[in-house]
């Protein structure tokens, strides 16, 4: 024993309790090296008497923990029980190092095993220090168990809130008005909610079975409500689409019945009316609608292609007429500007007679031929009207009488203006002067028309 190791104060020696002697193999040195300093500190808590008994000292006294075989030294006797102490101490140290990394249940099980060994351990060493450390471990495990329990409770509350949110979203989808819901997206979202629920069940914190089943019933009810509404919606939609297809098939039959018509004007108008009905007929499924439209458009196209061919052939016949009418347009433009109305009118009559004998021009050229001739005729009529306006005897007589009346009014106003000036009535003078100026302007216009 080292001189530096403190020796516990001896206590009264109780009568030793006989114990079985350990076999020789039990006191053999372990293969693994031990901490000599720790072994020396532990050995200070024991002694060996002359009868081969190994004693353990403690604050409560001494007790026999074993005996050693004859022929061995005291050091050999103590070393067995010191190694047992050191092994027990190592178990406590190991648990102290692992207590924060293992579950409280596992730590409690390990500590219970150690505590059982500390009841009356057959060891030599500071047993009370081990018991103190075990008690501290027990308090640590208890505190950690409370923290973990609180964390688990918090996690369960969070899991419950998360799963409740999922169910509430499913119910919100199920309660959406049919005219506002996007069926495909909502169906996919409900499937995602189901997958999230299963993932939470597999890897998330557990919630109590009653609450879990109640939430699941809510989800199941929401999903059933959604599926029922979806089936109803698409059932109604399918019925409406069938009606749309019936209406469009009827329109197609009418369109096909007119496809061979040569009554170009009225048939084209009838097709325009059919197109209006088609737009108002509604929509079937996209695939069906496309097929129906191809049939309807095909019937129209046959008619309009035939009409285009007809007018193209006719326009070709009218090409010669166009050249002749363009020449007449040049002759008609020669009367402008109109200087001799009688000569212009006579030239136009001759041109119009030739125009009617030529016949029709291509449709695309009607505007620049018929329209231009109408403009020239209008210019001649305007010239005639202007001449009549200037030479109308009745109008001249009316204008002459009006001029005389205005001149008389102006003379009267002059007398009234002189009287106002003499009286110094500025207000009356201003009003009379304005009235005279208005009559003078009116007289000037009348004289211009004479």
Coordinates of C-alpha atoms in Angstrom, one line a residue:
X1 CA 0.0 0.0 0.0
X2 CA 1.4 3.4 -0.9
X3 CA 2.4 5.7 1.9
X4 CA 0.6 8.6 0.3
X5 CA -2.8 6.8 0.4
X6 CA -4.9 7.9 3.4
X7 CA -5.8 5.1 5.7
X8 CA -9.4 5.2 7.0
X9 CA -9.8 5.4 10.8
X10 CA -10.2 1.8 12.2
X11 CA -13.6 0.9 13.6
X12 CA -14.5 -1.7 16.2
X13 CA -13.9 -5.1 14.7
X14 CA -17.1 -7.3 14.6
X15 CA -17.0 -11.0 14.8
X16 CA -16.2 -12.3 11.3
X17 CA -18.9 -14.2 9.4
X18 CA -17.4 -17.4 7.8
X19 CA -17.6 -17.4 4.0
X20 CA -16.5 -20.0 1.5
X21 CA -12.9 -19.7 0.4
X22 CA -12.4 -18.6 -3.2
X23 CA -10.7 -21.1 -5.4
X24 CA -7.1 -20.4 -6.6
X25 CA -8.3 -19.5 -10.1
X26 CA -10.4 -16.7 -8.6
X27 CA -7.4 -14.8 -7.3
X28 CA -5.4 -15.1 -10.5
X29 CA -4.4 -11.8 -12.0
X30 CA -6.6 -10.7 -14.9
X31 CA -5.1 -10.5 -18.3
X32 CA -6.1 -6.9 -18.7
X33 CA -3.9 -4.3 -17.0
X34 CA -5.4 -2.3 -14.2
X35 CA -4.9 1.2 -13.0
X36 CA -2.4 0.7 -10.2
X37 CA -3.2 4.1 -8.5
X38 CA -6.9 3.3 -8.5
X39 CA -6.2 -0.2 -7.2
X40 CA -4.1 1.3 -4.4
X41 CA -6.8 3.7 -3.4
X42 CA -9.4 0.9 -3.4
X43 CA -7.1 -1.4 -1.4
X44 CA -6.9 1.2 1.4
X45 CA -10.5 0.3 2.2
X46 CA -9.7 -3.3 3.1
X47 CA -7.4 -5.6 5.2
X48 CA -6.6 -9.3 5.7
X49 CA -6.5 -10.8 9.1
X50 CA -4.4 -13.7 10.3
X51 CA -7.2 -16.2 9.6
X52 CA -7.3 -15.3 5.9
X53 CA -10.5 -13.2 6.1
X54 CA -10.8 -10.2 3.8
X55 CA -12.4 -7.2 5.5
X56 CA -14.0 -4.1 4.0
X57 CA -13.9 -0.8 6.0
X58 CA -16.8 1.7 5.8
X59 CA -18.2 4.6 7.8
X60 CA -20.5 2.0 9.4
X61 CA -17.7 -0.3 10.5
X62 CA -16.1 -3.4 9.0
X63 CA -17.5 -6.5 7.4
X64 CA -16.0 -9.7 6.0
X65 CA -16.3 -9.8 2.2
X66 CA -14.4 -13.1 1.7
X67 CA -11.4 -15.3 2.4
X68 CA -8.4 -16.3 0.5
X69 CA -6.8 -19.6 -0.2
X70 CA -3.9 -20.8 1.9
X71 CA -0.5 -20.1 0.4
X72 CA -1.4 -16.8 -1.1
X73 CA -0.2 -13.4 0.0
X74 CA -2.3 -10.7 1.5
X75 CA -1.7 -8.6 -1.7
X76 CA -3.1 -11.5 -3.7
X77 CA -6.1 -11.7 -1.4
X78 CA -6.9 -8.1 -1.6
X79 CA -6.3 -7.8 -5.4
X80 CA -9.2 -10.1 -6.2
X81 CA -11.7 -7.9 -4.3
X82 CA -10.1 -4.7 -5.5
X83 CA -10.5 -5.8 -9.1
X84 CA -14.2 -6.6 -8.4
X85 CA -14.5 -3.0 -7.0
X86 CA -12.8 -1.6 -10.0
X87 CA -15.0 -3.6 -12.3
X88 CA -18.1 -2.2 -10.5
X89 CA -16.7 1.3 -10.6
X90 CA -16.0 0.9 -14.3
X91 CA -19.7 -0.1 -14.9
X92 CA -20.8 3.1 -13.1
X93 CA -18.3 5.2 -15.1
X94 CA -19.5 3.6 -18.4
X95 CA -23.2 4.4 -17.5
X96 CA -22.3 8.0 -16.5
X97 CA -20.7 8.4 -20.0
X98 CA -23.7 6.9 -21.8
X99 CA -26.6 8.2 -19.7
X100 CA -27.3 11.2 -22.1
X101 CA -27.1 9.0 -25.2
X102 CA -29.4 6.1 -24.3
X103 CA -33.1 6.0 -23.3
X104 CA -34.1 6.5 -19.7
X105 CA -35.5 3.0 -19.7
X106 CA -32.2 1.4 -20.8
X107 CA -30.3 3.6 -18.3
X108 CA -32.7 2.6 -15.5
X109 CA -32.2 -1.1 -16.3
X110 CA -28.4 -0.8 -16.3
X111 CA -28.5 1.2 -13.0
X112 CA -30.8 -1.4 -11.4
X113 CA -28.2 -4.0 -12.1
X114 CA -25.5 -1.9 -10.6
X115 CA -27.6 -1.1 -7.5
X116 CA -28.3 -4.8 -6.9
X117 CA -24.5 -5.4 -6.9
X118 CA -24.0 -2.5 -4.4
X119 CA -26.4 -4.0 -1.7
X120 CA -23.6 -6.0 0.0
X121 CA -20.8 -6.2 -2.6
X122 CA -18.0 -8.6 -2.1
X123 CA -15.4 -6.0 -3.0
X124 CA -12.7 -3.8 -1.5
X125 CA -12.9 -0.1 -2.2
X126 CA -14.9 3.1 -1.5
X127 CA -18.4 1.5 -1.9
X128 CA -20.2 4.5 -0.5
X129 CA -18.7 6.7 -3.2
X130 CA -20.1 4.2 -5.8
X131 CA -23.5 4.3 -4.0
X132 CA -23.4 8.1 -4.1
X133 CA -22.6 8.1 -7.8
X134 CA -25.4 5.6 -8.4
X135 CA -27.8 7.8 -6.5
X136 CA -26.7 10.8 -8.6
X137 CA -27.1 8.7 -11.7
X138 CA -30.6 7.8 -10.6
X139 CA -31.5 11.5 -10.2
X140 CA -30.0 12.3 -13.6
X141 CA -31.9 9.5 -15.3
X142 CA -35.2 10.7 -13.5
X143 CA -34.6 14.3 -14.6
X144 CA -33.8 13.2 -18.1
X145 CA -36.9 11.0 -18.2
X146 CA -39.0 14.0 -17.3
X147 CA -37.4 16.1 -20.0
X148 CA -37.8 13.4 -22.6
X149 CA -41.4 12.8 -21.5
X150 CA -42.1 16.6 -21.9
X151 CA -40.4 16.5 -25.3
X152 CA -42.4 13.5 -26.4
X153 CA -45.6 15.2 -25.2
X154 CA -44.7 18.3 -27.1
X155 CA -43.9 16.2 -30.2
X156 CA -47.2 14.4 -29.8
X157 CA -49.0 17.8 -29.6
X158 CA -47.2 19.0 -32.7
X159 CA -48.0 15.7 -34.5
X160 CA -51.6 16.0 -33.5
X161 CA -51.7 19.7 -34.8
X162 CA -50.0 18.6 -38.1
X163 CA -52.4 15.7 -38.7
X164 CA -55.4 17.9 -37.7
X165 CA -54.3 20.4 -40.3
X166 CA -54.2 17.7 -42.9
X167 CA -57.7 16.6 -42.0
X168 CA -59.0 20.1 -42.0
X169 CA -57.6 20.7 -45.5
X170 CA -59.2 17.5 -46.7
X171 CA -62.6 18.8 -45.3
X172 CA -62.0 22.2 -46.9
X173 CA -61.6 20.5 -50.3
X174 CA -64.6 18.3 -49.7
X175 CA -66.8 21.4 -48.8
X176 CA -65.7 23.5 -51.8
X177 CA -68.6 24.5 -54.1
X178 CA -68.7 22.3 -57.2
X179 CA -68.6 25.3 -59.5
X180 CA -65.3 26.5 -57.9
X181 CA -63.4 23.3 -57.4
X182 CA -60.6 22.0 -59.7
X183 CA -61.4 18.3 -59.6
X184 CA -58.1 16.9 -60.9
X185 CA -55.9 19.1 -58.7
X186 CA -58.1 18.5 -55.6
X187 CA -58.1 14.7 -56.2
X188 CA -54.3 14.8 -56.4
X189 CA -54.1 16.9 -53.2
X190 CA -56.3 14.5 -51.3
X191 CA -54.0 11.6 -52.4
X192 CA -51.0 13.6 -51.2
X193 CA -52.8 14.2 -47.8
X194 CA -53.3 10.4 -47.5
X195 CA -49.6 9.8 -48.2
X196 CA -48.5 12.4 -45.7
X197 CA -50.8 10.8 -43.1
X198 CA -49.3 7.3 -43.7
X199 CA -45.7 8.8 -43.5
X200 CA -46.6 10.5 -40.2
X201 CA -48.0 7.1 -38.9
X202 CA -44.8 5.3 -39.9
X203 CA -42.2 7.7 -38.7
X204 CA -43.8 10.5 -36.7
X205 CA -44.7 10.7 -33.0
X206 CA -47.5 8.4 -31.9
X207 CA -50.8 10.0 -30.9
X208 CA -53.4 8.2 -28.8
X209 CA -55.5 5.6 -30.7
X210 CA -58.8 7.3 -29.9
X211 CA -57.8 10.6 -31.3
X212 CA -56.1 9.0 -34.3
X213 CA -59.2 7.0 -35.2
X214 CA -61.4 10.1 -34.8
X215 CA -59.2 12.0 -37.2
X216 CA -59.1 9.1 -39.7
X217 CA -62.9 9.0 -39.6
X218 CA -63.0 12.7 -40.5
X219 CA -60.6 12.1 -43.4
X220 CA -62.6 9.1 -44.6
X221 CA -65.8 11.1 -44.5
X222 CA -64.3 14.0 -46.4
X223 CA -62.9 11.7 -49.1
X224 CA -66.2 10.0 -49.5
X225 CA -68.0 13.3 -49.7
X226 CA -65.5 14.5 -52.4
X227 CA -65.8 11.3 -54.4
X228 CA -69.6 11.5 -54.3
X229 CA -69.6 15.1 -55.4
X230 CA -67.1 14.3 -58.1
X231 CA -69.1 11.4 -59.5
X232 CA -72.2 13.6 -59.5
X233 CA -70.4 16.5 -61.3
X234 CA -69.0 14.3 -64.0
X235 CA -72.3 12.5 -64.4
X236 CA -74.1 15.8 -65.0
X237 CA -71.2 16.9 -67.3
X238 CA -71.5 13.7 -69.3
X239 CA -75.2 14.2 -69.7
X240 CA -74.7 17.8 -70.8
X241 CA -72.0 16.8 -73.2
X242 CA -74.3 14.1 -74.7
X243 CA -76.9 16.8 -75.3
X244 CA -74.2 19.1 -76.9
X245 CA -73.2 16.3 -79.2
X246 CA -76.8 15.7 -80.2
X247 CA -77.2 19.4 -81.0
X248 CA -74.0 19.6 -83.0
X249 CA -74.7 16.4 -84.9
X250 CA -78.0 18.0 -86.0
X251 CA -76.2 21.1 -87.1
X252 CA -73.7 18.9 -89.0
X253 CA -76.6 17.2 -90.9
X254 CA -78.0 20.6 -91.9
X255 CA -74.5 21.8 -93.0
X256 CA -74.0 18.7 -95.1
X257 CA -77.4 19.0 -96.7
X258 CA -76.5 22.5 -98.0
X259 CA -72.9 21.6 -99.1
X260 CA -73.8 21.1 -102.8
X261 CA -76.0 24.2 -103.1
X262 CA -75.3 26.8 -105.8
X263 CA -77.6 29.4 -104.3
X264 CA -74.5 31.3 -103.3
X265 CA -75.9 34.2 -101.4
X266 CA -78.6 32.7 -99.3
X267 CA -76.6 29.5 -98.6
X268 CA -73.6 31.6 -97.4
X269 CA -76.0 33.5 -95.1
X270 CA -77.5 30.1 -93.9
X271 CA -74.0 28.9 -93.0
X272 CA -73.3 32.0 -91.0
X273 CA -76.5 31.4 -89.1
X274 CA -75.4 27.8 -88.5
X275 CA -72.0 29.0 -87.2
X276 CA -73.8 31.2 -84.6
X277 CA -75.9 28.2 -83.5
X278 CA -72.7 26.1 -83.3
X279 CA -71.0 28.7 -81.0
X280 CA -74.1 28.6 -78.7
X281 CA -74.4 24.8 -78.7
X282 CA -71.9 24.4 -75.8
X283 CA -68.9 22.1 -75.5
X284 CA -68.5 18.3 -75.5
X285 CA -65.3 16.5 -74.5
X286 CA -62.3 17.9 -76.3
X287 CA -61.7 14.8 -78.4
X288 CA -65.3 14.5 -79.4
X289 CA -65.6 18.3 -80.0
X290 CA -62.6 18.2 -82.4
X291 CA -64.2 15.4 -84.5
X292 CA -67.5 17.1 -84.6
X293 CA -65.9 20.4 -85.7
X294 CA -64.0 18.7 -88.5
X295 CA -67.2 17.3 -89.9
X296 CA -69.0 20.6 -89.6
X297 CA -66.1 22.6 -91.1
X298 CA -65.7 20.0 -93.9
X299 CA -69.4 20.5 -95.0
X300 CA -68.9 24.3 -95.0
X301 CA -65.6 24.0 -96.8
X302 CA -67.1 22.1 -99.7
X303 CA -69.7 24.8 -100.3
X304 CA -67.3 27.7 -99.9
X305 CA -64.7 26.0 -102.1
X306 CA -67.3 25.5 -104.8
X307 CA -68.5 29.1 -104.5
X308 CA -64.9 30.4 -104.7
X309 CA -64.3 28.3 -107.8
X310 CA -67.5 29.6 -109.4
X311 CA -66.6 33.2 -108.8
X312 CA -63.0 32.7 -109.9
X313 CA -64.3 31.4 -113.2
X314 CA -66.8 34.2 -113.5
X315 CA -64.1 36.8 -112.6
X316 CA -62.0 35.5 -115.4
X317 CA -64.8 36.1 -117.8
X318 CA -65.1 39.6 -116.4
X319 CA -61.5 40.6 -117.0
X320 CA -62.3 42.1 -120.5
X321 CA -65.2 44.1 -119.0
X322 CA -62.8 45.5 -116.4
X323 CA -60.4 46.9 -119.1
X324 CA -63.3 48.5 -121.0
X325 CA -64.8 50.1 -117.9
X326 CA -61.4 51.5 -116.8
X327 CA -61.2 53.2 -120.2
X328 CA -64.6 54.7 -119.6
X329 CA -63.5 55.9 -116.2
X330 CA -60.7 57.9 -117.9
X331 CA -63.2 59.5 -120.2
X332 CA -65.5 60.4 -117.3
X333 CA -62.7 61.9 -115.3
X334 CA -62.0 64.3 -118.2
X335 CA -65.2 66.3 -117.3
X336 CA -63.7 67.3 -114.0
X337 CA -63.6 69.9 -112.8
X338 CA -67.1 70.8 -114.1
X339 CA -67.0 74.0 -116.1
X340 CA -69.8 73.4 -118.6
X341 CA -72.6 71.5 -116.8
X342 CA -74.6 70.7 -119.9
X343 CA -71.6 69.3 -121.7
X344 CA -70.5 67.3 -118.7
X345 CA -74.0 65.9 -118.3
X346 CA -74.1 64.8 -121.9
X347 CA -70.7 63.2 -121.7
X348 CA -71.8 61.2 -118.6
X349 CA -75.0 60.0 -120.3
X350 CA -73.0 58.6 -123.2
X351 CA -70.5 57.0 -120.8
X352 CA -73.3 55.4 -118.7
X353 CA -75.0 53.9 -121.8
X354 CA -71.7 52.2 -122.8
X355 CA -71.1 51.2 -119.1
X356 CA -74.3 49.3 -118.9
X357 CA -73.7 47.5 -122.2
X358 CA -70.3 46.2 -121.0
X359 CA -71.6 44.2 -118.1
X360 CA -70.0 43.1 -114.8
X361 CA -66.4 43.2 -113.7
X362 CA -64.6 40.9 -111.2
X363 CA -65.8 41.4 -107.6
X364 CA -62.5 42.6 -106.4
X365 CA -62.6 45.5 -108.9
X366 CA -66.1 46.7 -108.3
X367 CA -65.1 49.3 -105.8
X368 CA -62.5 51.0 -108.1
X369 CA -64.9 51.0 -111.1
X370 CA -68.5 51.4 -109.9
X371 CA -67.4 53.5 -107.0
X372 CA -65.3 55.9 -109.1
X373 CA -68.0 56.4 -111.6
X374 CA -70.5 57.2 -108.8
X375 CA -68.0 59.8 -107.5
X376 CA -67.8 61.5 -110.9
X377 CA -71.6 61.5 -111.2
X378 CA -71.9 63.0 -107.8
X379 CA -69.5 65.8 -108.7
X380 CA -71.6 66.8 -111.7
X381 CA -74.8 66.8 -109.5
X382 CA -73.1 69.0 -107.0
X383 CA -72.1 71.5 -109.7
X384 CA -75.8 71.5 -110.9
X385 CA -77.0 72.1 -107.4
X386 CA -74.6 75.0 -106.8
X387 CA -75.6 76.6 -110.1
X388 CA -79.3 76.3 -109.1
X389 CA -78.6 77.8 -105.7
X390 CA -77.0 80.8 -107.3
X391 CA -79.6 81.4 -110.0
X392 CA -82.8 80.6 -108.1
X393 CA -85.1 83.7 -108.7
X394 CA -87.2 83.0 -105.6
X395 CA -84.2 82.9 -103.5
X396 CA -82.8 86.1 -105.0
X397 CA -86.1 87.8 -104.3
X398 CA -86.1 86.6 -100.7
X399 CA -82.5 87.8 -100.3
X400 CA -83.3 91.2 -101.8
X401 CA -86.2 91.8 -99.4
X402 CA -84.1 90.7 -96.4
X403 CA -81.4 93.1 -97.4
X404 CA -83.9 96.0 -97.4
X405 CA -85.2 95.1 -94.0
X406 CA -81.7 94.9 -92.5
X407 CA -80.8 98.2 -94.0
X408 CA -83.9 99.8 -92.4
X409 CA -83.1 98.2 -89.0
X410 CA -79.5 99.5 -89.2
X411 CA -80.9 103.1 -89.9
X412 CA -83.2 102.8 -86.9
X413 CA -80.3 101.6 -84.7
X414 CA -78.2 104.6 -85.8
X415 CA -80.9 107.0 -84.5
X416 CA -81.2 105.1 -81.2
X417 CA -77.4 105.2 -80.8
X418 CA -77.3 109.0 -81.3
X419 CA -80.0 109.3 -78.6
X420 CA -78.1 107.1 -76.2
X421 CA -74.9 109.1 -76.7
X422 CA -76.8 112.3 -76.1
X423 CA -78.3 110.9 -72.9
X424 CA -75.0 109.5 -71.7
X425 CA -76.6 106.0 -71.2
X426 CA -73.5 103.9 -71.7
X427 CA -75.2 100.6 -71.1
X428 CA -77.9 101.3 -73.7
X429 CA -75.1 102.5 -76.1
X430 CA -73.2 99.2 -75.7
X431 CA -76.2 97.1 -76.4
X432 CA -77.3 99.1 -79.4
X433 CA -73.8 99.1 -80.9
X434 CA -73.6 95.3 -80.6
X435 CA -77.0 94.9 -82.2
X436 CA -76.0 97.1 -85.1
X437 CA -72.8 95.1 -85.7
X438 CA -74.8 91.9 -85.8
X439 CA -77.2 93.3 -88.4
X440 CA -74.3 94.6 -90.6
X441 CA -72.8 91.1 -90.6
X442 CA -76.1 89.5 -91.5
X443 CA -76.5 92.1 -94.3
X444 CA -73.1 91.3 -95.7
X445 CA -74.0 87.6 -96.0
X446 CA -77.3 88.4 -97.7
X447 CA -75.6 90.7 -100.2
X448 CA -73.1 88.0 -100.9
X449 CA -75.8 85.5 -102.0
X450 CA -77.4 88.1 -104.3

